[in-house]
PDB file of C-alpha atoms and ligand atoms in Angstrom:
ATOM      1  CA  UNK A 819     -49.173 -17.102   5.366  1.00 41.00           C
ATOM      2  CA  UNK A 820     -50.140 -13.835   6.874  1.00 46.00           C
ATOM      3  CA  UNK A 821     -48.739 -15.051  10.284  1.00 45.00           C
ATOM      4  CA  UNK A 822     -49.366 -12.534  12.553  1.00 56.00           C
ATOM      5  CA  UNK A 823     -50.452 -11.481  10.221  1.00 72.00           C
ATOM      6  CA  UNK A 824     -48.619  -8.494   8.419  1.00 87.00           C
ATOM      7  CA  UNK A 825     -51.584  -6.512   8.084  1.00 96.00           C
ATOM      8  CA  UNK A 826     -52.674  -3.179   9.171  1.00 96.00           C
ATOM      9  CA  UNK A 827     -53.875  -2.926  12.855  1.00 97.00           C
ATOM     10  CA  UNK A 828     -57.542  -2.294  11.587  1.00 97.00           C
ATOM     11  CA  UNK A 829     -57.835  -5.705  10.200  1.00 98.00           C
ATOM     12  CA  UNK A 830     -59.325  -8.799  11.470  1.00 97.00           C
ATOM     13  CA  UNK A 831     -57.768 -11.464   8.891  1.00 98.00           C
ATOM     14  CA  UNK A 832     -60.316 -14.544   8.923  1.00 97.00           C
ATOM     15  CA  UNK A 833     -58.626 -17.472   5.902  1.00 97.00           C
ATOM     16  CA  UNK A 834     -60.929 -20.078   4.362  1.00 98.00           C
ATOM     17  CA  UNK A 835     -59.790 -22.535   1.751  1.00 98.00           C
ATOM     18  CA  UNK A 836     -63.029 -22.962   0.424  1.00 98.00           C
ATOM     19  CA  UNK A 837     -66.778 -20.452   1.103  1.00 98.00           C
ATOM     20  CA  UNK A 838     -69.801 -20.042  -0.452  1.00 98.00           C
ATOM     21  CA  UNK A 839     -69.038 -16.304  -1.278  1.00 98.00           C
ATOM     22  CA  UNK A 840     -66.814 -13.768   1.252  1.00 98.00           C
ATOM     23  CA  UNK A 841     -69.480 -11.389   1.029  1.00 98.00           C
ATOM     24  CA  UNK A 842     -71.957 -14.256   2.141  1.00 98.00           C
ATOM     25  CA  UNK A 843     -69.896 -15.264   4.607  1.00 98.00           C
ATOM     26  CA  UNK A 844     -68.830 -11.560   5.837  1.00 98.00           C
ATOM     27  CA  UNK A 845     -72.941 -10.330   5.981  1.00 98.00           C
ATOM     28  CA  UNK A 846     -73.438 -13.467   7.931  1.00 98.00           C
ATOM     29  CA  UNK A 847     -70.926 -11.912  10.060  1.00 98.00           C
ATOM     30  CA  UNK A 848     -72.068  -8.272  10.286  1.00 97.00           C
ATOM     31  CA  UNK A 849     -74.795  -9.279  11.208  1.00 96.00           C
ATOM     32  CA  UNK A 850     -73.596 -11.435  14.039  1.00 97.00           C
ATOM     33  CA  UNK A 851     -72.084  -7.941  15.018  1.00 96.00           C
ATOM     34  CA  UNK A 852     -68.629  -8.588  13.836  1.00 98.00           C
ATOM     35  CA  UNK A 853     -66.015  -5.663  13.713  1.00 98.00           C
ATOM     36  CA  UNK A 854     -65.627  -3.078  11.177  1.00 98.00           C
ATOM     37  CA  UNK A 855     -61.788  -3.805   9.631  1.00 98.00           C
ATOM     38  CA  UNK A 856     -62.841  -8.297   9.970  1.00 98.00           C
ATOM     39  CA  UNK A 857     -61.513  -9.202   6.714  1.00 98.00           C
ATOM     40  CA  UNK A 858     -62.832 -12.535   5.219  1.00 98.00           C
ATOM     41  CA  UNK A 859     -60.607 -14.268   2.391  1.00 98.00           C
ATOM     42  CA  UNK A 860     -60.885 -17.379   0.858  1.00 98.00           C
ATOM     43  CA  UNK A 861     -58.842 -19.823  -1.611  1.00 98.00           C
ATOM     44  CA  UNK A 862     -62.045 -20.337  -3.932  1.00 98.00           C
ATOM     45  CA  UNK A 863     -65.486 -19.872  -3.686  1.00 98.00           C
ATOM     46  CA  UNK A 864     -68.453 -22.088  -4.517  1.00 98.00           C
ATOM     47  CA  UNK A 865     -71.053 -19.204  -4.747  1.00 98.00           C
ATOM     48  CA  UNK A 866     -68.795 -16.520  -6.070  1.00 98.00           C
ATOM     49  CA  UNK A 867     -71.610 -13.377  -7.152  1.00 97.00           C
ATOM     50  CA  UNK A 868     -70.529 -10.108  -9.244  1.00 95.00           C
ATOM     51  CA  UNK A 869     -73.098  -7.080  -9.679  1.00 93.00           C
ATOM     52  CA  UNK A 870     -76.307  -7.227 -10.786  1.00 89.00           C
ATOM     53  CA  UNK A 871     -76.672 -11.150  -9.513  1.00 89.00           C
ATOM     54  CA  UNK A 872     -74.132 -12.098 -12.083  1.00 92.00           C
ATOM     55  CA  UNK A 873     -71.756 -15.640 -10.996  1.00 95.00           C
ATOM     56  CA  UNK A 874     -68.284 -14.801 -10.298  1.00 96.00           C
ATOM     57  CA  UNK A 875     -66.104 -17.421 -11.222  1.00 95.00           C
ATOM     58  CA  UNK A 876     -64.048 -18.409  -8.217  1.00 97.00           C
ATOM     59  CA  UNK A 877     -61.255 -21.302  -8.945  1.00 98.00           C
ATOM     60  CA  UNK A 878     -58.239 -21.631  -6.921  1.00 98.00           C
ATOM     61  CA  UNK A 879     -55.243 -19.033  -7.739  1.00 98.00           C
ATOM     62  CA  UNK A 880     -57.044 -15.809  -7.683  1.00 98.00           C
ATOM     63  CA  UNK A 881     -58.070 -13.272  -4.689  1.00 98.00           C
ATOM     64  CA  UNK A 882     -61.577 -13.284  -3.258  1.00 98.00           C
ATOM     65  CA  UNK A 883     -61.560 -10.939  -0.315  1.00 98.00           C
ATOM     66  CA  UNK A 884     -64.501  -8.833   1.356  1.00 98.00           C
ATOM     67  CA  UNK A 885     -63.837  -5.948   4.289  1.00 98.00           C
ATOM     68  CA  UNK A 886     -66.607  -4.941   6.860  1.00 98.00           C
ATOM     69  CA  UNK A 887     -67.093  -1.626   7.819  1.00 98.00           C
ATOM     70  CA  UNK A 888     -69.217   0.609   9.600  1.00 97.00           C
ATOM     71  CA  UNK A 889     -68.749   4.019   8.581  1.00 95.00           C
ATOM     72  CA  UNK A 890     -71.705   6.854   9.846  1.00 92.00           C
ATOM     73  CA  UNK A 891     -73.018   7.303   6.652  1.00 91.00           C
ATOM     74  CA  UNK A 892     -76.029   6.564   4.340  1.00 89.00           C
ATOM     75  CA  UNK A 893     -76.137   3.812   1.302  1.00 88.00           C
ATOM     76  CA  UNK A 894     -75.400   6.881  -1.447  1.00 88.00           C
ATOM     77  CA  UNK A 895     -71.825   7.847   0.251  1.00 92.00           C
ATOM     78  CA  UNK A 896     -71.152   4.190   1.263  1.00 94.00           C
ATOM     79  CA  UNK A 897     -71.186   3.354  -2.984  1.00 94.00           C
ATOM     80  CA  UNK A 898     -68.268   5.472  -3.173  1.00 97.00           C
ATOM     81  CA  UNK A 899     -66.224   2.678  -1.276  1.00 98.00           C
ATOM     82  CA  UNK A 900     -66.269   0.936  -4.263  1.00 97.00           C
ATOM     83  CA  UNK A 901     -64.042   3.594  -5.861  1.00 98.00           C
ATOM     84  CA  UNK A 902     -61.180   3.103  -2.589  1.00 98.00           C
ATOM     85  CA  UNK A 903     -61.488  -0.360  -3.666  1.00 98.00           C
ATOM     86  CA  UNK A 904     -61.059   0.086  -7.156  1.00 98.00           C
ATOM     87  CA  UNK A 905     -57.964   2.515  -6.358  1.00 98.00           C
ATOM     88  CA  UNK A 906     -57.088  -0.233  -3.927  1.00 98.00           C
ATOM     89  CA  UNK A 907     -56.479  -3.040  -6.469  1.00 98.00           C
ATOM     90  CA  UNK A 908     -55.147  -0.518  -8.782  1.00 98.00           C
ATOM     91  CA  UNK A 909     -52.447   1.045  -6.772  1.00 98.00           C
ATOM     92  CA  UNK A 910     -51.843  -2.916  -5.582  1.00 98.00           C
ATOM     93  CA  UNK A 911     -51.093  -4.238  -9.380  1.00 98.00           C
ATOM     94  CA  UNK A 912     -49.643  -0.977 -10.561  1.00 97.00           C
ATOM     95  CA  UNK A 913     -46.178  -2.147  -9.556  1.00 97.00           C
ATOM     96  CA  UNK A 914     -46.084  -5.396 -10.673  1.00 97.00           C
ATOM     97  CA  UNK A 915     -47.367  -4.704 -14.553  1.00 97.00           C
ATOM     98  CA  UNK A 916     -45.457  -3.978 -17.292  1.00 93.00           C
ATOM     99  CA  UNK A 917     -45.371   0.224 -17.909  1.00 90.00           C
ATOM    100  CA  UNK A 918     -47.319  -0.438 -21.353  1.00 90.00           C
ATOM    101  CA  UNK A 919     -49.718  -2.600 -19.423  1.00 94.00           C
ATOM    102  CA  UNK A 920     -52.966   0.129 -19.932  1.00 93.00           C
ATOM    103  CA  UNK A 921     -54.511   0.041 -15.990  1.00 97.00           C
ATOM    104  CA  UNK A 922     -57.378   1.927 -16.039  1.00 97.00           C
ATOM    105  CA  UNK A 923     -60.489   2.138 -14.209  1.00 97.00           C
ATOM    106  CA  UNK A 924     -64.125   1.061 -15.790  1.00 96.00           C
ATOM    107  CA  UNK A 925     -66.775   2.838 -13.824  1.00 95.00           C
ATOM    108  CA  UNK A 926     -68.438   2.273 -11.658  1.00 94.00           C
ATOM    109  CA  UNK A 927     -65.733  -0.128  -9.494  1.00 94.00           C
ATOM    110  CA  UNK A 928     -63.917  -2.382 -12.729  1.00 96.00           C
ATOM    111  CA  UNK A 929     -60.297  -2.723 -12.963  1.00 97.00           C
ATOM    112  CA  UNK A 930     -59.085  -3.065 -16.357  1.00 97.00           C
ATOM    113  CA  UNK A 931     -55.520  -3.710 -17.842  1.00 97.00           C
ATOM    114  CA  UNK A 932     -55.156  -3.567 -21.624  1.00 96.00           C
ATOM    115  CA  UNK A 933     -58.697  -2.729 -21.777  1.00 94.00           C
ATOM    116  CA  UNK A 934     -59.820  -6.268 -19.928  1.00 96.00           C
ATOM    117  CA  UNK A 935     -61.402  -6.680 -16.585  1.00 96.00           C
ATOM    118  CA  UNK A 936     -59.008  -7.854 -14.019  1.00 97.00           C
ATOM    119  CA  UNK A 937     -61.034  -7.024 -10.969  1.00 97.00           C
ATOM    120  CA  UNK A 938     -64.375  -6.378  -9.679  1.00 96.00           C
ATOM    121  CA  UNK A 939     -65.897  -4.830  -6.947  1.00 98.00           C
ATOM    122  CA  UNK A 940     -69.261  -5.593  -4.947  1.00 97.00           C
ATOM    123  CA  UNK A 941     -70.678  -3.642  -2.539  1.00 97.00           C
ATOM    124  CA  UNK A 942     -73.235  -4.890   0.030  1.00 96.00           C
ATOM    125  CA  UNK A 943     -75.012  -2.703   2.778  1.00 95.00           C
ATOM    126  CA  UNK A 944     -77.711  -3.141   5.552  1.00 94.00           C
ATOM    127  CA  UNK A 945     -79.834   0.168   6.441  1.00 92.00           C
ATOM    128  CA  UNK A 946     -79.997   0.755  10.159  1.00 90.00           C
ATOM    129  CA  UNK A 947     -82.419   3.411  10.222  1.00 82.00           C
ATOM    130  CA  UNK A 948     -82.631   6.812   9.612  1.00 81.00           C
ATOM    131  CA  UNK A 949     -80.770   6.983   6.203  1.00 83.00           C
ATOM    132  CA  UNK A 950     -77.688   5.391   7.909  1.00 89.00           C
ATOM    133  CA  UNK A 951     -75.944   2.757   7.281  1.00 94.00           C
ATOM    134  CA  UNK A 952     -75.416  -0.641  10.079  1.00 95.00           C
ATOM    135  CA  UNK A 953     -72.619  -2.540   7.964  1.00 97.00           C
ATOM    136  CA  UNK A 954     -70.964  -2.133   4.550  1.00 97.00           C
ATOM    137  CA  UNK A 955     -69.185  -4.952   3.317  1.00 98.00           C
ATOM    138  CA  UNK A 956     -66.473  -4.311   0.091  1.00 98.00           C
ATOM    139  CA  UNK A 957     -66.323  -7.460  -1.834  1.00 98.00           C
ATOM    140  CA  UNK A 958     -63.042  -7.566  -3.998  1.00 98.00           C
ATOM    141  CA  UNK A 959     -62.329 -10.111  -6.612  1.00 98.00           C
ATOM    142  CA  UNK A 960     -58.589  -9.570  -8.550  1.00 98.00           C
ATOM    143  CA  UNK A 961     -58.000 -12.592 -11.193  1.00 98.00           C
ATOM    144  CA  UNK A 962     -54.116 -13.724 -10.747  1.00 98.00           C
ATOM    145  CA  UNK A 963     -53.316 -16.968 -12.396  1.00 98.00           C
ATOM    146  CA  UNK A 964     -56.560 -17.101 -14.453  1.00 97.00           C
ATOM    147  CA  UNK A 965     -59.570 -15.430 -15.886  1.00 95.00           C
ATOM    148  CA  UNK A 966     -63.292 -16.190 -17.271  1.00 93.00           C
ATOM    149  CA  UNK A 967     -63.309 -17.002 -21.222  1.00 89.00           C
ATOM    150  CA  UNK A 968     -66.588 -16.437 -21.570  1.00 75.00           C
ATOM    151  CA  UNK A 969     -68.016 -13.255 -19.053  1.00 73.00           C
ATOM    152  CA  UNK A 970     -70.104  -9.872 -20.064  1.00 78.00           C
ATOM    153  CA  UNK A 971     -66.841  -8.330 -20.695  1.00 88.00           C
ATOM    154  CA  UNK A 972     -63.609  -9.232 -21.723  1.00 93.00           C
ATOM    155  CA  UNK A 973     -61.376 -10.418 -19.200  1.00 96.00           C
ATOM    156  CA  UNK A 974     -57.610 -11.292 -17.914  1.00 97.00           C
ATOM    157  CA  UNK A 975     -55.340 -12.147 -15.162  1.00 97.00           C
ATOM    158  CA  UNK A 976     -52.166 -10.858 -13.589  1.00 98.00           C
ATOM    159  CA  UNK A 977     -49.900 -14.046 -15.268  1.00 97.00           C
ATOM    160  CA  UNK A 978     -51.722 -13.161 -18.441  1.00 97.00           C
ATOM    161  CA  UNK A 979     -50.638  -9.441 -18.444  1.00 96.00           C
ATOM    162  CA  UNK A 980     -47.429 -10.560 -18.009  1.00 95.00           C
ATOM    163  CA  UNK A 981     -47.253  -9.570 -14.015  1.00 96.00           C
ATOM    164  CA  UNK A 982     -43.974  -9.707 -11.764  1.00 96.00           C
ATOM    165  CA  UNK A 983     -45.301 -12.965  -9.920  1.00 96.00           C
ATOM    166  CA  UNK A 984     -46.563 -12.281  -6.896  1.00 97.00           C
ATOM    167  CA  UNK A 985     -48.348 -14.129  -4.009  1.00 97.00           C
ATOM    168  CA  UNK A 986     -52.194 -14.308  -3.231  1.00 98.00           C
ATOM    169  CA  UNK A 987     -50.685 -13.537   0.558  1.00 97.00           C
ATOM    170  CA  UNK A 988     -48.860 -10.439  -0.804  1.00 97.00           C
ATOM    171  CA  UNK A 989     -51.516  -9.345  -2.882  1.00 98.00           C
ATOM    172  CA  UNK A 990     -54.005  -9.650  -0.335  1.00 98.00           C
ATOM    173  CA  UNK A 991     -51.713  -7.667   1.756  1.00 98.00           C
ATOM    174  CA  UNK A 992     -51.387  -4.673  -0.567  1.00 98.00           C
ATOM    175  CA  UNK A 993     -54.597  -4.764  -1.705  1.00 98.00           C
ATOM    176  CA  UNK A 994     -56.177  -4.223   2.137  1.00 98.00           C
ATOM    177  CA  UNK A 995     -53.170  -1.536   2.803  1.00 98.00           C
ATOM    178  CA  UNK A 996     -53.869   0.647  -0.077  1.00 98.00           C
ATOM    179  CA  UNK A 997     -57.943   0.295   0.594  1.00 98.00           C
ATOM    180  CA  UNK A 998     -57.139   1.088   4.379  1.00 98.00           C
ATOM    181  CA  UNK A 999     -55.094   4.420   2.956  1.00 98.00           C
ATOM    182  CA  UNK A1000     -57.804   5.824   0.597  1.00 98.00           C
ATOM    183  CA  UNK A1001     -60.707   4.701   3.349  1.00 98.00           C
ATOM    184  CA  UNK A1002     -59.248   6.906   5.767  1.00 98.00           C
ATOM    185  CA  UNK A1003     -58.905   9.636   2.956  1.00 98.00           C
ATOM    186  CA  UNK A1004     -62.586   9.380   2.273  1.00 97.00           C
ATOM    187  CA  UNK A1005     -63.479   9.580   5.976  1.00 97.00           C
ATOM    188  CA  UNK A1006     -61.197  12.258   6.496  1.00 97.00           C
ATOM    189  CA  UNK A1007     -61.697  14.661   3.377  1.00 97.00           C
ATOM    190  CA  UNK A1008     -64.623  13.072   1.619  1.00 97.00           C
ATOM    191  CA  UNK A1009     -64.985  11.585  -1.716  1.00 97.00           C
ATOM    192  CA  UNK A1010     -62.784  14.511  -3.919  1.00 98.00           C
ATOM    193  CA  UNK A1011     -59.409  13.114  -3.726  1.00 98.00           C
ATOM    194  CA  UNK A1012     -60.707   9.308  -4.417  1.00 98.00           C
ATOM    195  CA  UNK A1013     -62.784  11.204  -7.435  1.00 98.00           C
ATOM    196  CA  UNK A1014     -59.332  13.322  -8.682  1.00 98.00           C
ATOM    197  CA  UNK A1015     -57.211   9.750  -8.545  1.00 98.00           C
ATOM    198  CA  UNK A1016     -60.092   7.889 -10.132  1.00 98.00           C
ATOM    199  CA  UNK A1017     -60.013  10.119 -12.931  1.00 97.00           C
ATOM    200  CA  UNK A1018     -56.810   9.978 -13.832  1.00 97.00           C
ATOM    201  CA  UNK A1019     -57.299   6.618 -14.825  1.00 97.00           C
ATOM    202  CA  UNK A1020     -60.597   6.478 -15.865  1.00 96.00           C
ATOM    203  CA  UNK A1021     -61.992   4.616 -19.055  1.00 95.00           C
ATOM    204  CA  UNK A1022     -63.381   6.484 -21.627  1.00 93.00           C
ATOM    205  CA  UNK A1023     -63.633   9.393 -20.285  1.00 95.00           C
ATOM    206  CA  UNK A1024     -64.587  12.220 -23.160  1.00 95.00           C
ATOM    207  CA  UNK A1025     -65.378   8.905 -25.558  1.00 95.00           C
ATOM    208  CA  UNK A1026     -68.812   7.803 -27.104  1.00 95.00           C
ATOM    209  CA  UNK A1027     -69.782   5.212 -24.236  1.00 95.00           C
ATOM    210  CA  UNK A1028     -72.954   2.809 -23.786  1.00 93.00           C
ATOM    211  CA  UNK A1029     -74.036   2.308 -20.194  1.00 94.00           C
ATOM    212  CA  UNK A1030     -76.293  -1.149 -19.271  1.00 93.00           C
ATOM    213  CA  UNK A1031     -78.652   0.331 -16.811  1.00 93.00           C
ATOM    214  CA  UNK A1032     -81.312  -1.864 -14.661  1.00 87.00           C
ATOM    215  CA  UNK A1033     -83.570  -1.179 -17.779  1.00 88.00           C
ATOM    216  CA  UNK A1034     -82.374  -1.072 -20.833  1.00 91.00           C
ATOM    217  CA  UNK A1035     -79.491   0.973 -22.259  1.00 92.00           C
ATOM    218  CA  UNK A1036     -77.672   4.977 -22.891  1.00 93.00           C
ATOM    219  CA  UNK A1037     -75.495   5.913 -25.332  1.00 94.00           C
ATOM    220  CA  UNK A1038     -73.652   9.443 -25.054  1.00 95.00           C
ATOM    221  CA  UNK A1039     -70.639  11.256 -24.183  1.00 96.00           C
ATOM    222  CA  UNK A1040     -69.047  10.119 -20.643  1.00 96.00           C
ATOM    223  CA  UNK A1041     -68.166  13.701 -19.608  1.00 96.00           C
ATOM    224  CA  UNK A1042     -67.007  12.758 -16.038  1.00 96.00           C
ATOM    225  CA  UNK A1043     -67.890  11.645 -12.403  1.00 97.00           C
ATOM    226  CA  UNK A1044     -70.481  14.488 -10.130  1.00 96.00           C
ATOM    227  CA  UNK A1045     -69.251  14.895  -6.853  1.00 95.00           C
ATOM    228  CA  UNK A1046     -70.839  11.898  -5.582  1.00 95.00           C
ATOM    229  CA  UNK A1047     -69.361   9.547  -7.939  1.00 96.00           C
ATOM    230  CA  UNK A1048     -72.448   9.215 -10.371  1.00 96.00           C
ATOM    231  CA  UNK A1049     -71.973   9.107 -14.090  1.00 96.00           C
ATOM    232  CA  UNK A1050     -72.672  11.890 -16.082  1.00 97.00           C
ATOM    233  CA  UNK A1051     -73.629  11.112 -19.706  1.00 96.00           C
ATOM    234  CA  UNK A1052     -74.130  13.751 -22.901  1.00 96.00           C
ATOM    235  CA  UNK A1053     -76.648  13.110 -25.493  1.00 91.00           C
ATOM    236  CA  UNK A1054     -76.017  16.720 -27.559  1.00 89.00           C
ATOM    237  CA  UNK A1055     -77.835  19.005 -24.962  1.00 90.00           C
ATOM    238  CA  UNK A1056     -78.582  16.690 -22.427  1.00 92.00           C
ATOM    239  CA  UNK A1057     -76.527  15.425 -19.671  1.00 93.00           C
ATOM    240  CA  UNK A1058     -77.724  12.486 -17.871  1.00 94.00           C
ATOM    241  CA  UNK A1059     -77.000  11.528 -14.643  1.00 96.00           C
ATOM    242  CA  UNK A1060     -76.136   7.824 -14.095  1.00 94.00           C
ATOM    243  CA  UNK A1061     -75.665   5.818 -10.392  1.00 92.00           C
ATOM    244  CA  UNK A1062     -75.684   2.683 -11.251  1.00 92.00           C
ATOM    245  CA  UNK A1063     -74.833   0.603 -14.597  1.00 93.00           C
ATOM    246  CA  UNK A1064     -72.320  -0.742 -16.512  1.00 92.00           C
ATOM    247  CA  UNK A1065     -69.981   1.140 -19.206  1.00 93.00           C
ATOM    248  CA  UNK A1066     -69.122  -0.501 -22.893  1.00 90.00           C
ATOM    249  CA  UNK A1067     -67.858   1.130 -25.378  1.00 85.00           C
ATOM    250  CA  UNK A1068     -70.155   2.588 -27.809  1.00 87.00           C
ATOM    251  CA  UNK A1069     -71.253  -0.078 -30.871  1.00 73.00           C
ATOM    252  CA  UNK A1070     -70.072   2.220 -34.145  1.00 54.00           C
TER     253      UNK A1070
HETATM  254  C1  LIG B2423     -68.403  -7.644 -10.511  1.00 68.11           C
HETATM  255  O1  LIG B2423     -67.534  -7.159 -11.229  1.00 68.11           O
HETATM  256  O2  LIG B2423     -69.488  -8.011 -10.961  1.00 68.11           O
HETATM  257  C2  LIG B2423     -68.120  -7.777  -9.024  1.00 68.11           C
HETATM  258  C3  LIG B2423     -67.367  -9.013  -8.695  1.00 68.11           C
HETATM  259  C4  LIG B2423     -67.065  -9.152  -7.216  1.00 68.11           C
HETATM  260  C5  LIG B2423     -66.403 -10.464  -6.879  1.00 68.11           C
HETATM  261  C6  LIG B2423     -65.926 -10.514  -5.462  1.00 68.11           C
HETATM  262  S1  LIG B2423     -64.922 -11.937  -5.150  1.00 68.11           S
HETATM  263  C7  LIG B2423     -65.000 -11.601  -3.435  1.00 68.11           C
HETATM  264  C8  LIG B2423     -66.414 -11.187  -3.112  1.00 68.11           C
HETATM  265  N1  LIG B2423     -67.256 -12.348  -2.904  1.00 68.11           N
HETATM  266  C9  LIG B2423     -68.193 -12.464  -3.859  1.00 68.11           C
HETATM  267  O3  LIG B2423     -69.034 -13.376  -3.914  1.00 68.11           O
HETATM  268  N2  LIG B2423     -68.093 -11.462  -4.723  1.00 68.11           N
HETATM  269  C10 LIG B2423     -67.010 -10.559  -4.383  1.00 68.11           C
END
């Protein structure tokens, strides 16, 4: 266990074997008027939720953790948290894969290794007023001993990828150490170095990509993040601008 609990200073550590969701569990907190840096993580979840109101699956063996914080921002700045906590995971898992392993990041938070989702991110804020922000609560899912068969994309687990074993303490730990690292970053220099290090593992960037949005679908050329972390999208002369979706690859 995390006696004591090996965790940076910022973090309130609170365990659960079992919740509905962390993120549940952390809003209910927030807005109770918990800390920023209260960590909620749990053994499995009952009510595990991805983006767009999808289920996460939530069994035993894998990391469900959620981080509150209250930075002085508004909801458009706060979505680029979910790139620390995609650099997070990534920088956690890094060591423990095989070289060959293919880690990459799937925009807009996804963690993928050999092209399958190992992680996902989801990001939860309450407005206080005047285009700021109250609470912002980073939920963060990493599969380690198993993975969905059957989810929107294809997915894996640390065992499966053939990871140095490691513990959910441990990767809990490095997980919330490398988010507390690039959080700091973006408060400190903004959201260019998270972009730079985000792009040097991104997915498909250059490719033919398809992008789910709320209402229906894009095809084009993923030519790169803006400077706020939206998507930007070529169809011949147009580029699109794209803040929220999901990426596939493009259907041939
Ligand atoms: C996605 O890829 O759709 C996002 C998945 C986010 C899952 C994590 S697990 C911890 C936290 N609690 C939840 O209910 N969801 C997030």
């Amino acid at each position: 266990m995390i006696a004591g609990s090996g965790l940076p200073a910022f973090f309130r550590l609170e365990r659960f074997d079992e919740l509905d969701s962390t993120n549940e569990e952390l809003k209910r907190r927030a807005a109770a008027g918990a800390a920023a840096g209260t960590l909620v993580w749990a053994r499995s979840q009952s009510a595990g939720r991805g983006r767009r109101g999808r289920p996460w699956t939530s069994p035993p063996g894998n990391l469900y953790m959620s981080i509150l914080l209250r930075p002085e921002c508004g909801a458009g700045a706060a979505a680029q948290l979910g790139f620390a906590a995609a650099l997070a995971v990534g920088e956690a898992v890094a060591p423990l894969l095989p070289a060959s392993a293919g880690l990459a990041y799937k925009w807009p938070n996804d963690v993928l290794v050999g092209g399958r989702k190992i992680s996902g991110i989801l990001l939860e804020s309450q407005a206080a007023g005047e285009g700021r922000l109250d609470w912002v609560v980073v939920g963060i899912g990493v599969n380690l001993a198993s993975f969905p068969e059957t989810s929107d994309y294809p997915a894996t687990s640390l065992v499966a990828a053939g990871a140095t074993p490691v513990s959910l303490e441990a990767l809990l730990k490095a997980v919330a150490g490398r988010f507390l690292v690039w959080y700091e970053r973006w408060l400190a220099e903004g959201f260019a170095p998270l972009r730079r290090a985000w792009l040097a593992r991104a997915y498909g960037v250059g490719e033919r990509v398809r992008v789910r949005l709320a209402d229906g679908e894009s095809t084009g050329r993923f030519a790169g993040l803006d400077e706020e972390g939206a998507l930007l999208l070529e169809d011949g002369p147009t580029r699109r601008r794209i803040a929220a979706g999901d990426v596939f690859p493009a259907v041939r």
